[in-house]
Coordinates of C-alpha atoms in Angstrom, one line a residue:
Chain A
E260 CA 83.0 100.8 26.1
T261 CA 81.7 101.0 29.7
G262 CA 83.3 104.3 30.7
V263 CA 85.8 102.5 33.0
T264 CA 89.4 102.1 31.7
Q265 CA 92.2 100.1 33.2
T266 CA 95.9 100.0 32.5
P267 CA 97.9 98.0 31.9
R268 CA 95.8 95.3 30.2
H269 CA 98.5 92.7 30.8
L270 CA 101.2 92.6 33.4
V271 CA 103.9 90.0 34.1
M272 CA 106.0 90.5 37.2
G273 CA 108.4 88.7 39.4
M274 CA 107.7 88.1 43.1
T275 CA 110.1 90.9 44.1
N276 CA 108.8 93.6 41.8
K277 CA 106.6 96.5 42.7
K278 CA 103.9 97.5 40.2
S279 CA 100.7 99.5 40.2
L280 CA 97.4 98.9 38.4
K281 CA 95.4 102.0 37.4
C282 CA 91.6 102.5 37.0
E283 CA 89.8 105.5 35.8
Q284 CA 86.1 106.1 35.4
H285 CA 84.5 108.7 33.3
L286 CA 80.9 108.3 34.6
G287 CA 80.8 110.7 37.5
H288 CA 80.3 107.8 39.9
N289 CA 81.1 108.1 43.6
A290 CA 82.0 104.5 44.4
M291 CA 84.8 102.3 43.0
Y292 CA 85.8 98.7 43.6
W293 CA 88.6 96.3 43.0
Y294 CA 87.8 92.6 42.3
K295 CA 89.9 89.5 41.7
Q296 CA 88.7 87.0 39.2
S297 CA 90.4 83.6 39.2
A298 CA 89.5 80.5 37.1
K299 CA 86.6 78.5 38.5
K300 CA 86.0 80.9 41.4
P301 CA 83.4 83.7 41.9
L302 CA 84.5 87.3 41.6
E303 CA 86.1 88.2 44.9
L304 CA 85.6 91.7 46.2
M305 CA 88.9 93.2 47.5
F306 CA 88.3 96.8 48.2
V307 CA 85.4 99.4 48.1
Y308 CA 85.9 103.1 48.1
S309 CA 83.0 105.6 48.5
L310 CA 83.8 109.3 48.0
E311 CA 87.5 108.5 48.2
E312 CA 87.2 106.8 51.6
R313 CA 87.7 103.0 52.0
V314 CA 84.5 101.5 53.2
E315 CA 85.3 97.8 52.8
N316 CA 88.4 95.6 52.9
N317 CA 87.7 91.9 52.6
S318 CA 90.7 90.5 54.4
V319 CA 93.1 91.1 51.6
P320 CA 96.8 90.5 52.2
S321 CA 98.9 93.6 52.8
R322 CA 100.9 93.0 49.7
F323 CA 97.9 94.6 47.9
S324 CA 97.6 98.3 48.8
P325 CA 94.8 100.4 47.3
E326 CA 94.8 104.2 46.7
C327 CA 91.9 106.4 45.7
P328 CA 93.2 110.0 45.2
N329 CA 89.9 111.2 43.9
S330 CA 86.5 109.8 42.9
S331 CA 87.6 109.2 39.3
H332 CA 90.8 107.3 39.9
L333 CA 91.7 104.1 41.8
F334 CA 95.0 102.4 42.0
L335 CA 96.1 99.0 43.3
H336 CA 99.8 98.9 44.4
L337 CA 101.4 95.5 44.3
H338 CA 104.5 94.3 46.0
T339 CA 106.1 91.0 46.9
L340 CA 103.3 89.0 45.2
Q341 CA 103.0 85.3 45.1
P342 CA 102.3 83.1 42.0
E343 CA 98.8 82.4 43.4
D344 CA 98.0 86.1 43.0
S345 CA 98.0 85.6 39.2
A346 CA 94.4 86.5 38.1
L347 CA 92.3 89.0 36.3
Y348 CA 92.0 92.2 38.4
L349 CA 88.8 94.1 37.6
C350 CA 87.9 97.6 38.6
A351 CA 84.3 98.7 38.8
S352 CA 82.3 101.8 39.7
S353 CA 78.8 102.6 40.7
Q354 CA 76.8 105.8 41.2
D355 CA 77.0 105.4 45.0
H356 CA 78.0 102.7 47.3
D357 CA 74.4 101.7 47.9
N358 CA 73.7 101.5 44.2
N359 CA 74.4 97.9 43.1
E360 CA 74.6 98.5 39.3
Q361 CA 78.3 98.3 38.7
F362 CA 80.2 99.2 35.6
F363 CA 83.3 97.2 35.0
G364 CA 86.6 97.9 33.3
P365 CA 88.2 95.4 30.9
G366 CA 90.6 94.2 33.6
T367 CA 94.3 93.7 34.0
R368 CA 95.6 90.1 33.4
L369 CA 98.3 89.7 36.0
T370 CA 100.9 86.9 35.9
V371 CA 103.3 86.5 38.8
L372 CA 106.4 84.4 38.0
Chain B
T84 CA 80.2 78.2 51.2
Q85 CA 79.1 79.7 47.8
L86 CA 75.9 81.7 48.2
L87 CA 75.0 81.7 44.5
E88 CA 75.1 78.5 42.5
Q89 CA 75.0 78.8 38.8
S90 CA 74.2 75.9 36.4
P91 CA 75.3 74.5 34.1
Q92 CA 78.9 75.5 34.5
F93 CA 79.5 75.1 30.8
L94 CA 77.1 74.9 27.8
S95 CA 78.0 74.4 24.2
I96 CA 75.2 74.7 21.6
Q97 CA 74.5 75.3 17.9
E98 CA 73.3 78.6 16.5
G99 CA 69.5 78.7 16.6
E100 CA 69.0 76.6 19.7
N101 CA 67.2 77.8 22.8
L102 CA 68.8 77.5 26.3
T103 CA 68.2 78.3 29.9
V104 CA 70.7 78.9 32.7
Y105 CA 70.0 79.1 36.4
C106 CA 71.1 81.0 39.4
N107 CA 70.1 79.5 42.8
S108 CA 70.5 80.4 46.4
S109 CA 69.2 79.5 49.8
S110 CA 69.4 83.2 50.7
V111 CA 66.9 86.0 49.8
F112 CA 68.2 88.9 47.8
S113 CA 66.8 92.4 47.5
S114 CA 67.9 92.4 43.8
L115 CA 69.7 90.3 41.4
Q116 CA 71.7 91.2 38.4
W117 CA 72.9 89.3 35.3
Y118 CA 76.2 90.2 33.6
R119 CA 77.8 88.9 30.4
Q120 CA 81.6 88.8 30.2
E121 CA 83.3 88.3 26.8
P122 CA 86.8 86.9 26.6
G123 CA 89.4 89.6 27.5
E124 CA 86.8 92.0 28.8
G125 CA 85.1 92.9 32.0
P126 CA 81.5 91.9 32.9
V127 CA 78.7 94.1 31.3
L128 CA 75.4 94.5 33.1
L129 CA 72.5 93.1 31.2
V130 CA 69.6 93.5 33.7
T131 CA 68.6 94.1 37.3
V132 CA 65.5 92.3 38.7
V133 CA 64.0 93.5 42.0
T134 CA 60.5 92.2 42.5
G135 CA 59.7 88.5 43.2
G136 CA 58.2 87.0 40.0
E137 CA 59.5 89.8 37.8
V138 CA 60.2 89.0 34.2
K139 CA 62.3 91.2 32.0
K140 CA 63.1 90.9 28.3
L141 CA 66.1 92.1 26.4
K142 CA 65.6 91.2 22.8
R143 CA 66.1 87.4 22.7
L144 CA 67.0 87.2 26.4
T145 CA 64.3 86.7 29.1
F146 CA 65.2 87.1 32.7
Q147 CA 63.0 85.9 35.6
F148 CA 63.4 86.5 39.3
G149 CA 61.9 83.8 41.5
D150 CA 58.8 84.5 43.6
A151 CA 60.8 84.1 46.8
R152 CA 63.7 86.2 45.4
K153 CA 66.2 83.4 46.0
D154 CA 66.7 82.3 42.4
S155 CA 66.7 83.5 38.8
S156 CA 66.8 82.2 35.3
L157 CA 68.0 83.5 32.0
H158 CA 66.5 82.1 28.8
I159 CA 68.0 82.8 25.4
T160 CA 65.9 82.2 22.3
A161 CA 67.5 81.3 19.0
A162 CA 71.1 81.7 20.3
Q163 CA 73.6 83.4 18.1
P164 CA 77.5 83.2 18.1
G165 CA 77.5 86.8 19.5
D166 CA 75.8 85.4 22.7
T167 CA 79.0 83.5 23.5
G168 CA 80.4 84.5 26.8
L169 CA 80.4 84.0 30.6
Y170 CA 77.1 84.7 32.2
L171 CA 77.3 85.9 35.8
C172 CA 74.6 86.4 38.3
A173 CA 75.1 88.6 41.3
G174 CA 72.8 89.2 44.3
A175 CA 72.5 92.1 46.6
R176 CA 71.1 92.3 50.1
G177 CA 69.9 95.7 50.9
Y178 CA 72.7 98.2 50.4
S179 CA 75.5 95.7 50.8
T180 CA 77.9 94.8 48.1
L181 CA 77.2 92.2 45.5
T182 CA 77.8 88.4 45.8
F183 CA 78.7 86.8 42.5
G184 CA 78.2 83.2 41.3
K185 CA 80.9 81.3 39.4
G186 CA 79.2 81.8 36.1
T187 CA 77.9 79.8 33.1
M188 CA 80.3 79.7 30.2
L189 CA 78.1 79.6 27.0
L190 CA 79.6 78.7 23.6
V191 CA 77.4 79.1 20.5
S192 CA 78.8 77.6 17.4
P193 CA 77.7 78.7 13.9

């Protein structure tokens, strides 16, 4: 138990669906992250939020839309996804954006049909 | 171009054996971290090394940061089935976000 929870743990969706991934951290951290983990690839950083403001967006397609309503919650809204978007989506948090020790949630295994 | 190369990609050993996995780069990092990820879970931070030449021990795990802060190794003594998992290294430059390697998948059989 790392103090970071993610729901749902598994998600299967069609290419025309709209769904959202949720992340919550109970650690009092100020920074939150979304990563994509695909087979045989390094973790890919997607978005970084610090104190609810987006500080980094690594050229992620617009079909992925993040939302950070407060420092404890982070969402990833999904729409019109492609099969190649199937992956494990990991949320992480750290005390601050310049603190590199990150605590990860268990991930959401996403399958796009 | 992958900044952090991990080797081997996959390692299958018997319980009780010793092993070393490597994390190499041509870039200098201000710190380097090792994570272990078990199937169906997210990565869990094992250690952070900051100083060139630094050695840290965590029970049967020994982590070393290269003198030039470009590489690191993880040595496991007397591996156990509970050590099975994906070992990820991640490097940081200053206050920038982490760069991850692809990982070494370790399988320890009873």
